[in-house]
XYZ file of C-alpha atoms in Angstrom:
636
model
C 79.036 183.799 152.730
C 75.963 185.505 151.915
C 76.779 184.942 148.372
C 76.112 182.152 145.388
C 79.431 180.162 145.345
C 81.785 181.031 142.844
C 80.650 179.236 139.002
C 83.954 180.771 137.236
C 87.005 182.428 137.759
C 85.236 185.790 137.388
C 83.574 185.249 140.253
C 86.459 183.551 141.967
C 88.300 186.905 142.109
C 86.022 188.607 143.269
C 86.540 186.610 146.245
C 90.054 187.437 146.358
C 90.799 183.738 145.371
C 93.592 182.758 143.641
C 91.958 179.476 143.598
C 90.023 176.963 145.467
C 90.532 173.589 147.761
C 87.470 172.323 146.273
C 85.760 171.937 142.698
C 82.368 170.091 143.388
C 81.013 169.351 140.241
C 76.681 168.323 140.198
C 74.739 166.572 137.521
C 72.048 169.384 138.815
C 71.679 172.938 138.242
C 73.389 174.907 140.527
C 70.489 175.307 143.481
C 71.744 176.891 147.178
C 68.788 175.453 149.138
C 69.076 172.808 152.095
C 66.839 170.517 150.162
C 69.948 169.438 147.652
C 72.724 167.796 149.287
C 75.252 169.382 147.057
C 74.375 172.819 148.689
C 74.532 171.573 152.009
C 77.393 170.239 151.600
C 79.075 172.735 150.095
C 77.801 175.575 152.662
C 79.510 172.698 155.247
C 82.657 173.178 153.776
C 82.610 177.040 153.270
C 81.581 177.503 157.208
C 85.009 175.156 157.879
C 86.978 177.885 156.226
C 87.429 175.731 152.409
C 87.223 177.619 149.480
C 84.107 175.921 147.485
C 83.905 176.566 143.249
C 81.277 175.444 141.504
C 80.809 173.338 138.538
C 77.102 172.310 137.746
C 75.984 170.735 134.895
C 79.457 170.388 132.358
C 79.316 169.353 128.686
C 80.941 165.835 129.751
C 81.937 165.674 125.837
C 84.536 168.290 126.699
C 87.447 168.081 128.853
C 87.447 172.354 129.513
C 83.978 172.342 131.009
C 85.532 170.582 134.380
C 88.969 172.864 133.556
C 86.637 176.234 134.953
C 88.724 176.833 138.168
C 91.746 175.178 136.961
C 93.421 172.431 139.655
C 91.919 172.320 143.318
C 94.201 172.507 146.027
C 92.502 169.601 147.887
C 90.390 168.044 145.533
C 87.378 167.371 143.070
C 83.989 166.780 144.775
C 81.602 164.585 142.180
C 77.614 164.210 142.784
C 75.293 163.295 140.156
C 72.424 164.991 141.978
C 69.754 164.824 144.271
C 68.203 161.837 142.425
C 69.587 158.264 140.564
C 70.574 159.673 137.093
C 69.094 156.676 135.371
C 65.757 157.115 137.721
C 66.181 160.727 136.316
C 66.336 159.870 132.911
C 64.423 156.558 132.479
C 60.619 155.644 132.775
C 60.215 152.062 134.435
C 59.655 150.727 130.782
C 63.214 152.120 130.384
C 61.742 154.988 128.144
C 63.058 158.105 128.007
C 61.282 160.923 130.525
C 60.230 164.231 128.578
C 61.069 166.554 131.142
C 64.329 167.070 133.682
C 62.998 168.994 137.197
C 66.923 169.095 137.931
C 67.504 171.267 134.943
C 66.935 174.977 133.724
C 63.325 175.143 132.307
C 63.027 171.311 132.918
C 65.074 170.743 129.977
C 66.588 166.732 129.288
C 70.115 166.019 127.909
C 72.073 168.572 130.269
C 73.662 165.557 132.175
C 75.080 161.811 131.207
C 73.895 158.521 132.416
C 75.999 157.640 135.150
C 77.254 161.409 135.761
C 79.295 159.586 138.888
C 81.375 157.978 136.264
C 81.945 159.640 133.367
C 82.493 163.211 135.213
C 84.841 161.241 137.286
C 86.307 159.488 134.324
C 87.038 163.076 132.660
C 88.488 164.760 135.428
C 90.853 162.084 135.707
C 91.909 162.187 131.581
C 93.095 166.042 132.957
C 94.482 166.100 136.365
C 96.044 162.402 136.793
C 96.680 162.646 140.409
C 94.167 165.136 141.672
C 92.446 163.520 144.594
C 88.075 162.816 143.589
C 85.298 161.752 145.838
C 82.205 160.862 144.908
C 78.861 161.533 147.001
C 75.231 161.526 146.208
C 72.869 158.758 146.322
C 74.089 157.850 142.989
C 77.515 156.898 144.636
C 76.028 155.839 147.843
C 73.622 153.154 146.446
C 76.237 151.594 143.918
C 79.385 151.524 146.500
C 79.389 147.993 146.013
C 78.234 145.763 143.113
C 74.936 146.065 142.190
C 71.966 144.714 140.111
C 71.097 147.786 137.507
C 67.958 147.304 136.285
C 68.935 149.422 132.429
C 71.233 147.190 131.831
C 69.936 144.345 133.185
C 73.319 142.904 134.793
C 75.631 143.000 138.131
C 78.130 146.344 137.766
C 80.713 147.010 139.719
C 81.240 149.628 142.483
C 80.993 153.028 141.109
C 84.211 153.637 142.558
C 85.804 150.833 139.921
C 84.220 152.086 137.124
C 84.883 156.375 137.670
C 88.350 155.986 138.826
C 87.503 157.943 142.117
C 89.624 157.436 144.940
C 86.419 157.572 147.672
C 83.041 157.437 148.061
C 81.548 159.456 151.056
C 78.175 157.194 151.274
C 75.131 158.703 153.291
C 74.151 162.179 153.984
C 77.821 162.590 154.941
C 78.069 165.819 156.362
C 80.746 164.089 159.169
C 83.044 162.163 156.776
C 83.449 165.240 153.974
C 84.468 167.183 156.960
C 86.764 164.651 158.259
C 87.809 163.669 154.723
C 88.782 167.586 153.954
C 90.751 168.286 157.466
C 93.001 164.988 156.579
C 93.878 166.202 152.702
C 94.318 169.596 154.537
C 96.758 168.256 156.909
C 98.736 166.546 153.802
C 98.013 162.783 154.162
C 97.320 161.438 150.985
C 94.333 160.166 149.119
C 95.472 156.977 149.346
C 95.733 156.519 153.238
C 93.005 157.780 154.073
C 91.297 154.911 154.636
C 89.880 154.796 158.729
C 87.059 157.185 158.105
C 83.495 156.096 159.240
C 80.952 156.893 156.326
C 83.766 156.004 153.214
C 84.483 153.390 151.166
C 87.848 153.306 149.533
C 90.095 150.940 147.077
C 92.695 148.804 148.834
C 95.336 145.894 147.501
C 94.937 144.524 150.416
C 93.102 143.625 153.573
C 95.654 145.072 155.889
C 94.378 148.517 156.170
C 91.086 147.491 157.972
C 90.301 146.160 161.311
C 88.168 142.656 161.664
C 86.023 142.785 157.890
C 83.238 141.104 156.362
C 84.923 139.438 153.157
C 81.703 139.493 151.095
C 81.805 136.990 148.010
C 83.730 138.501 145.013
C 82.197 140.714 142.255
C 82.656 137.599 139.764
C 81.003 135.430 142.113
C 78.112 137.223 142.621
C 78.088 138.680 138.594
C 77.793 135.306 137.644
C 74.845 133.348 140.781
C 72.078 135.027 141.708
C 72.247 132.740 144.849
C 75.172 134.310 145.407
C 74.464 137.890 144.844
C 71.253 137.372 147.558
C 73.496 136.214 150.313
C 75.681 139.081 149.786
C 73.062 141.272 149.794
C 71.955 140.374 152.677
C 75.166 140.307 154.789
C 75.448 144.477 153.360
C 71.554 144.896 154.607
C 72.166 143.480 158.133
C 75.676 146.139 158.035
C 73.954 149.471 157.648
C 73.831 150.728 160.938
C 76.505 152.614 162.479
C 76.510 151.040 166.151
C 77.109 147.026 164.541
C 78.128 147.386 161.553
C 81.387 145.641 160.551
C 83.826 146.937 157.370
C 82.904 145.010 154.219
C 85.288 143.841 151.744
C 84.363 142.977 147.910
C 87.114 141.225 146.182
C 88.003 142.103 142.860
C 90.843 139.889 142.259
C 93.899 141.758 140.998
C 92.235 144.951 141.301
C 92.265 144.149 144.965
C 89.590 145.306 146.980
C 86.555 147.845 147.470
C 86.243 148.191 151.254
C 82.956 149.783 152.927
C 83.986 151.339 156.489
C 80.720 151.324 159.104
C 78.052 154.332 158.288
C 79.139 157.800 159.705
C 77.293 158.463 163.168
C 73.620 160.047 162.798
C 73.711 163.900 163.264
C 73.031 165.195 167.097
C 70.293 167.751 167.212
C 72.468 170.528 167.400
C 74.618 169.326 164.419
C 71.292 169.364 162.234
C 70.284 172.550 163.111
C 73.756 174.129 162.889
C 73.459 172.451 159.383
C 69.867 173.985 158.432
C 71.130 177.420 160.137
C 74.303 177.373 157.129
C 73.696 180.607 154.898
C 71.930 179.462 151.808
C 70.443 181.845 149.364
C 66.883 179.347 149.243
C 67.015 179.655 145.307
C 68.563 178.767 142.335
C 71.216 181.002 140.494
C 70.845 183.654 139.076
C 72.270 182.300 136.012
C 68.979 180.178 135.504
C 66.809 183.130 135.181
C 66.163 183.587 131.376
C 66.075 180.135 131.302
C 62.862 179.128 133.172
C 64.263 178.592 136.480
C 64.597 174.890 137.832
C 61.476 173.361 138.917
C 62.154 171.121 140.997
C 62.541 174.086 143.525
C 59.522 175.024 143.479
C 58.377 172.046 144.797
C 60.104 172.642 148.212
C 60.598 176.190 148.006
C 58.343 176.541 151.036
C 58.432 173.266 152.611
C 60.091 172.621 155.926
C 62.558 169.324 156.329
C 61.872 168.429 160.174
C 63.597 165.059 160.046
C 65.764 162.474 158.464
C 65.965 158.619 158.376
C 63.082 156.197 158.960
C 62.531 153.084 160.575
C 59.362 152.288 158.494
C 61.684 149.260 156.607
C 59.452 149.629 153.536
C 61.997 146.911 151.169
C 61.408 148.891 147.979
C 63.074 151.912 149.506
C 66.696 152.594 149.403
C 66.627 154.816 152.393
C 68.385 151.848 154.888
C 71.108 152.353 152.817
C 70.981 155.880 152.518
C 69.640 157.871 155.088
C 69.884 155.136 157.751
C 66.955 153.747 160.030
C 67.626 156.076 162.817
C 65.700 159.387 162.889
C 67.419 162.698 163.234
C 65.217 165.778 163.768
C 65.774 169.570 164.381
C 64.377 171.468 167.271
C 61.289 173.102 167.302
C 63.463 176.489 167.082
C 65.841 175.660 164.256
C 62.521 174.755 162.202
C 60.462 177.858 163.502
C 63.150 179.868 162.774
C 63.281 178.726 159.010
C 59.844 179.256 159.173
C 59.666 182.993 160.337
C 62.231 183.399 157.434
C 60.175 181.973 154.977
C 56.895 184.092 155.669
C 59.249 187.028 154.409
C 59.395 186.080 151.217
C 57.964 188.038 148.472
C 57.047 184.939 147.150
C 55.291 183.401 149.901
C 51.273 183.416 150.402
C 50.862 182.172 153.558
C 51.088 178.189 152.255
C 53.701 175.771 153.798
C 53.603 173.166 151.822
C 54.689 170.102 153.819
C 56.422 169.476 157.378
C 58.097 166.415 157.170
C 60.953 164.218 155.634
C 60.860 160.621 154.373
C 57.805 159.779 156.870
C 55.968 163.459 158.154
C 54.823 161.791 161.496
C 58.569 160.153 162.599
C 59.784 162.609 165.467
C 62.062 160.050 167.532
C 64.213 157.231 167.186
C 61.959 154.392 167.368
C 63.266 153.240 170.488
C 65.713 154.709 173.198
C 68.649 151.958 172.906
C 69.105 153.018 169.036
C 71.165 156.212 170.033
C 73.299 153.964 171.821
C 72.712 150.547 170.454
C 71.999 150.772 167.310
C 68.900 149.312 165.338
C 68.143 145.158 165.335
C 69.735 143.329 162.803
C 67.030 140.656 162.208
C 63.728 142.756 163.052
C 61.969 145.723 161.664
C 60.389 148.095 164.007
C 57.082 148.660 162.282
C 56.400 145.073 160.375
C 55.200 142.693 160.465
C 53.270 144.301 163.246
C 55.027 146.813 166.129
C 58.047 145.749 168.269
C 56.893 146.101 171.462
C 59.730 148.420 172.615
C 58.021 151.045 169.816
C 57.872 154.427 170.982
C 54.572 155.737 169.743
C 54.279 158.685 170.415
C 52.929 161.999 168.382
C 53.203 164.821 171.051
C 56.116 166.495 169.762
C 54.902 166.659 166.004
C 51.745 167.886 166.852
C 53.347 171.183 169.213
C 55.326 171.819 166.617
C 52.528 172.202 164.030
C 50.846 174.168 166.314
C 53.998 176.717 166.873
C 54.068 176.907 163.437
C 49.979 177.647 163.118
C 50.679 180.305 165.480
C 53.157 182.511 163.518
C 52.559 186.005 161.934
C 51.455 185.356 158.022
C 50.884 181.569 157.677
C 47.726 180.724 156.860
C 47.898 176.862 156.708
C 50.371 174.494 156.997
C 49.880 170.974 154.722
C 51.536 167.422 155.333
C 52.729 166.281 151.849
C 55.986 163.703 152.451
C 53.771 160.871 153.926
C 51.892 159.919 157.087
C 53.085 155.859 157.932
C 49.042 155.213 158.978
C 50.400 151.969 160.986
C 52.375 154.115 163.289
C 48.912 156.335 163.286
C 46.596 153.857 164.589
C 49.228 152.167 166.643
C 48.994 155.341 168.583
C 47.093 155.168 171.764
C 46.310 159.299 171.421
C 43.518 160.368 169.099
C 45.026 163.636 169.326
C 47.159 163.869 166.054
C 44.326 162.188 163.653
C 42.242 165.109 165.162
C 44.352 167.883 164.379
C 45.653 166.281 161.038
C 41.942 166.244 159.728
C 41.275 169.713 161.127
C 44.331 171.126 160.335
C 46.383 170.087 157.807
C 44.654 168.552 155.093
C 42.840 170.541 151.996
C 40.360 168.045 150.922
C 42.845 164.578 150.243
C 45.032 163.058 152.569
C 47.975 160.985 150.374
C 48.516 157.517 152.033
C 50.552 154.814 150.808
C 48.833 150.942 151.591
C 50.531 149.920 148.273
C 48.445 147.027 147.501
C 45.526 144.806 149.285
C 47.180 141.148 148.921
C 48.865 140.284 152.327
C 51.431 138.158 150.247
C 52.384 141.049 148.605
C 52.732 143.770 151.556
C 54.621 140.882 153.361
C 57.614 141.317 150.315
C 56.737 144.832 150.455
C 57.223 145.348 153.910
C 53.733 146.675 154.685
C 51.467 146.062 157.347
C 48.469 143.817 156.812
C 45.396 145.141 154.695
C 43.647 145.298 157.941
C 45.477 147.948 159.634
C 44.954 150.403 156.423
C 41.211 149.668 156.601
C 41.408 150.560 160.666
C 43.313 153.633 159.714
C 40.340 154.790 157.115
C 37.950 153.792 159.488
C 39.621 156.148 162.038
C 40.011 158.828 159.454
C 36.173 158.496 158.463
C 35.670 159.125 162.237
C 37.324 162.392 162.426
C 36.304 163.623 159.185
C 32.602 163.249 160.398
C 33.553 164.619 164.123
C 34.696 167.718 162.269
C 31.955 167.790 159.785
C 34.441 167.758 156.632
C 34.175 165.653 153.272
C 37.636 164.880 153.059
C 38.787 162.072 151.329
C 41.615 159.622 151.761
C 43.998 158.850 148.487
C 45.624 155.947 148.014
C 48.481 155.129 146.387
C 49.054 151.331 144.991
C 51.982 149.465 143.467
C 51.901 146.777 140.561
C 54.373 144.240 139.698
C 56.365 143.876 143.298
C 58.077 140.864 143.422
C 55.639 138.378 144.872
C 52.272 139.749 142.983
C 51.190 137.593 140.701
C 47.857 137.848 138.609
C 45.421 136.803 141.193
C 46.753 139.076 143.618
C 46.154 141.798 140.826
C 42.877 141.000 140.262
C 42.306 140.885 143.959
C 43.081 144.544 144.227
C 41.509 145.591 140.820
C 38.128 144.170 143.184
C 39.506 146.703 145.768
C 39.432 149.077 143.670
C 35.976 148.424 141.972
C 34.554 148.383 145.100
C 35.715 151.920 146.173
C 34.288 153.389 143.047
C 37.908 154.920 142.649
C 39.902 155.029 139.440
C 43.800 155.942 139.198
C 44.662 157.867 136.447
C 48.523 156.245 136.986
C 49.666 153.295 138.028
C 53.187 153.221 139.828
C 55.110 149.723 138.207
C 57.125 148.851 140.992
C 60.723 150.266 139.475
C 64.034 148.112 140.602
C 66.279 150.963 141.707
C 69.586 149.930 142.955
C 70.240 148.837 146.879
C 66.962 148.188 148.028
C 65.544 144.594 149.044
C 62.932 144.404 146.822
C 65.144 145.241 144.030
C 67.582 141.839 145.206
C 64.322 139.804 144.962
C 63.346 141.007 141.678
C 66.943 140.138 140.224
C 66.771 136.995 142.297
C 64.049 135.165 142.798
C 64.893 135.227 146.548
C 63.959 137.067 149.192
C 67.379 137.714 150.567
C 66.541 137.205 154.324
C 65.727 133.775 154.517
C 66.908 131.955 151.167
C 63.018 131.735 150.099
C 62.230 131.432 146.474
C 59.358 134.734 145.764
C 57.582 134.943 142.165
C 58.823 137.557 140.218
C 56.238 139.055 137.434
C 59.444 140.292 134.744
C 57.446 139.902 132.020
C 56.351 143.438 130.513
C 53.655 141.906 129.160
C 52.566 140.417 132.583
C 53.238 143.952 134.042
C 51.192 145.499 131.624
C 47.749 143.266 132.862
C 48.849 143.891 136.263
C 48.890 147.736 135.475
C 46.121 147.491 133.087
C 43.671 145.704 136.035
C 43.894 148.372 138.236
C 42.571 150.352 135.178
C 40.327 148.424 134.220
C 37.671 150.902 133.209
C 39.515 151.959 130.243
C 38.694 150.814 126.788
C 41.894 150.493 125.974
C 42.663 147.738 128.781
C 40.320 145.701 127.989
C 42.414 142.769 125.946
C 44.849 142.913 128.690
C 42.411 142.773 131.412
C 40.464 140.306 129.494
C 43.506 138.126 129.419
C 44.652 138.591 132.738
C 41.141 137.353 134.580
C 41.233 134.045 132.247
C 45.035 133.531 133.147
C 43.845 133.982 137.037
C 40.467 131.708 136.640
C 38.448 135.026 137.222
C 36.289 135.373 134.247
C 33.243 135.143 136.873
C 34.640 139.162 137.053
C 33.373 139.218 132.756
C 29.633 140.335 132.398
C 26.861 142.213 133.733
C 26.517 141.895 137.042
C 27.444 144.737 139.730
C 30.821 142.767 140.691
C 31.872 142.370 136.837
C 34.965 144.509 136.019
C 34.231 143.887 132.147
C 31.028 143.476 129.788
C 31.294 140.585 127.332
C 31.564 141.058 123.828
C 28.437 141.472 121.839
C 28.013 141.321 118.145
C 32.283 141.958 118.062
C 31.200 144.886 120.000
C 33.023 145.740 123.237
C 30.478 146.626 125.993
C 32.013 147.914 128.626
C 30.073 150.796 128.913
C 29.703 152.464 132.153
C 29.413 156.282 133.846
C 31.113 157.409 137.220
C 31.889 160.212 138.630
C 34.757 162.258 137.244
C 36.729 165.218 138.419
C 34.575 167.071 136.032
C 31.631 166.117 137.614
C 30.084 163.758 135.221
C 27.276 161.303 136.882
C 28.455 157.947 138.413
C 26.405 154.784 138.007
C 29.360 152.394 139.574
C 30.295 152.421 142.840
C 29.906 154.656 145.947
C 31.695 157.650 146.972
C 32.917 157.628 150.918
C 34.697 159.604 152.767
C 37.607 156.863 152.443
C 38.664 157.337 149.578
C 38.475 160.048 146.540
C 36.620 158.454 143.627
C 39.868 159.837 140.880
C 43.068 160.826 141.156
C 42.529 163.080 138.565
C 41.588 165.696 141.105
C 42.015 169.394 142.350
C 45.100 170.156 143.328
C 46.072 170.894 146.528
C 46.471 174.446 147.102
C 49.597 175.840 147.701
């Protein structure tokens, strides 16, 4: 167990295999960290006593690349990767990326679109009745039909389309488990059909207690009405305390039928998870190739927690991860800790303590371990449920066990700090030691945007809490005597933004003096709310019609505006103030965001201060915010 898992027979042998229950084949390099679900997954399996090859990365254009181990006893295991293959592959202007931080070197074209489907698709041309499950959050955000954005249409479950006989959806460390002891015992694929955490292909409706019959794929393929309401019936079903079984009709196909979420992980379970024997790199294999960079940036970074209850609608994490948080102890984490300062590699830097939200330590409230989480109310918006826990104690003694050991110099918070669970905090005492502490010049906070229409489809707080978290920041920065700056991040293009509310937060940022070298679009991904509006036109909650900027010329003035200081902009930001009545924002006055044209000559002419250090004539530079986000960065 100490070793990689066997990639060929070679290695197979040396095992003393004559072969293995599982092949789990990964649209990623092969990487044995806890950080990629394929390796925890597999480590799962190996600790159960299953025999685990490896297949990472095949040439789908050949059947022998998936023929490595020959036939699995039990089964093939099928994961595109740690990431959406199309999220991998595409820009949001559906242009292909340059670089793949899943691959050796970072090289692209090592994996298909839709790896789910066509590795699935060729293991089945070659072993007709071999048993394959799909997992991922590929799989587990297109278990039912879905709105992809690259093709601009409704597709059908992944499990139609790859021929797979399940889907284990979530982080599903419980149902692989439970869906290896039953092929082990000798039921077949077929029946296996009661397992929490799976979704599975049925004729009929027989095989599963009291469902949801959600409207049929052809129903909601062809009305976006349609599609919203069913959407929202598979939003309000996510949690693993209410949820019922849904059931998609697909006529004479029969059915694709979504059994409740698996139960979150206790505290023990995740640490006897984290505690597996991984080897914390890539393999060996990768070496003359560059390695796989997308290690590197959690090589020495410490997952404390999983879930979130922050209900942000562009993130697919309800249907993912869940909205109840799991955490490890103090000891599981400060033992992976103690074993990190032993590497050769390490300089004394951990890089981030944290998961989807850093600062999330407990469920949000105490009936969600036995309760479950409200169907029809987020915990954090519009503004805190009053049965919030807030409460930072435990995060901040674990940072400081962690201070305290032999050989780390500082410890950063990189994966997010939710400011509205900050300032709803009674306790100073986490701001303090997060200024002090754990920040190297730039804290990285996410308000989004500035347009209270906007964070309200967004699922932000109100512009006013940000500004009371910067004010409380500025307060702690000045106790400690630091110049540390806050940096924001801010989304264009959300369904529900429309050109007024982009000029309103181009004024935001004029006013701050601070210029973003990128612009996040807001990018449809499958499963998440905000996606169903901006295939809609509803906001799937309450039947509510919500403007939707589709246009990519509309989306280009709402990404030029926030940048409206480059030359190049100007047209589109030109056009986008006259479309919004603004052009009192064209000319020469300190609130102008553009000169007018003189002599066909564009003016638009002015200095600030840049990371290089040139002089600034427009705006002022706070403590609240860092005037560029072309900046230092952070040291690791």
């Amino acid at each position: 167990m100490q070793d990689f898992l066997p990639i060929n027979k070679k290695d197979m042998k040396k095992r003393g295999w004559d072969c293995v229950d599982f092949v789990y084949v990964i649209g990623d390099a092969y990487i044995d960290h806890p950080s990629f679900g394929s390796a925890i997954i597999s480590r799962l399996l190996e600790s159960r006593g299953y025999r685990v090859g490896i297949i990472a990365q095949p040439d789908w254009r050949k059947k022998e690349s998936i023929q490595v181990f020959g036939e699995p006893r039990l089964g093939f295991l099928v994961t595109a990767g740690n990431m959406d293959s199309m999220v991998n592959h595409y820009t949001v202007s559906r242009k292909h990326r340059q670089k793949d931080a899943y691959s050796p070197g970072g090289q692209m074209g090592l994996r298909p679109d839709m790896p789910t489907v066509v590795y699935s698709n060729l293991i089945r041309q070659t072993y007709k009745h071999t048993p394959i499950i799909l997992g991922g959050i590929e799989a587990s955000l297109r278990r039912l039909a879905h709105y992809d954005y690259w093709s601009n249409r409704v597709r059908r479950s992944v499990l139609m389309d790859s021929g797979a006989d399940l889907i284990s959806y979530g982080m599903g460390e419980h149902s692989i488990i439970q869906i290896a002891e039953a092929l082990q015992s000798g039921i077949p694929v077929e029946e296996i059909t009661y397992i929490p955490g799976t979704v599975f292909k049925s004729k009929e409706l027989s095989r599963v207690y009291d469902p949801i019959v959600l409207p049929s794929f052809e129903a909601v393929a062809a009305d976006k009405k349609t599609y919203a309401e069913s959407f929202n019936i598979q939003y309000r079903n996510t949690d693993p305390f209410t949820a019922h079984p849904l059931a998609e009709d697909y006529g004479n196909r029969g059915y694709v039928i979504q059994n409740p979420p698996a139960l979150p992980l206790t505290q023990q379970e995740m640490d006897d998870v984290y505690d597996l024997p991984y080897r914390e790199a890539w393999h060996p294999v990768y070496d003359s190739m560059g390695g796989i960079p997308a290690l590197e940036e959690i090589k020495f970074s410490l997952t404390s927690n999983r879930g979130c209850f922050g209900g942000c609608n562009f993130c697919a994490l309800t249907f993912h991860q869940g909205r109840i948080l799991q955490t490890r102890s103090h000891e599981s984490i400060l033992k992976e800790a103690r074993k990190m300062t032993q590497n050769p590699d390490f300089k004394g830097y951990i890089h981030d303590v944290g998961g989807p939200t850093a600062d999330f330590r407990q469920p949000s409230c105490q009936k969600q371990l036995t309760k479950g989480v409200c169907q029809n109310r987020q915990c954090l918006f519009p503004e805190p449920c009053k049965n919030l826990r807030v409460d930072h104690s435990d995060y901040v003694s674990l940072l400081r066990k962690l201070r305290e050991i032999p050989g780390v110099k500082k410890i950063f918070i990189r994966s997010g700090v939710r400011f509205d669970y900050v300032v709803a905090d009674k306790s100073p005492v986490f701001l303090k030691e997060l200024v002090k502490h754990h920040i190297s010049g730039q804290l990285r906070v996410a308000p989004e945007h500035v347009s209270n229409q906007v964070l309200h489809y967004m699922g932000k707080p109100n512009h006013q809490v940000y500004e009371a978290f910067l004010k409380a920041y500025d307060k702690e920065n000045q106790a400690t005597g630091k110049k540390q700056y806050a940096v924001p991040y801010f989304m264009s293009s959300h369904p529900g933004c429309t050109l007024k509310d982009a000029v309103k937060l181009a004024e935001y940022v004029r006013d701050l003096g601070f210029t973003p070298e990128q612009v996040q679009d807001f990018y449809p991904t499958p499963s998440t709310l905000s996606t169903c509006m901006y295939y809609t036109g509803i906001d799937p909650r309450d039947g509510t019609p919500v403007y939707v900027p589709r246009d990519p010329h509309e989306k280009a003035i709402q990404r030029a505006l926030m940048q409206y200081k480059n030359p190049s902009n100007r047209k589109l930001v030109l056009e986008g103030l006259k479309k919004a009545g603004r052009m009192d924002l064209v000319g020469f006055g300190p609130k102008c965001l553009i000169r007018p044209e003189r002599d066909g000559k564009d003016n638009n002419q002015r200095t600030e201060r840049t990371s290089s250090g040139h002089k600034a004539s427009s705006g002022k530079r706070t403590g609240r915010t860092i005037r560029n986000t072309h900046k230092k960065k952070t040291r690791k």
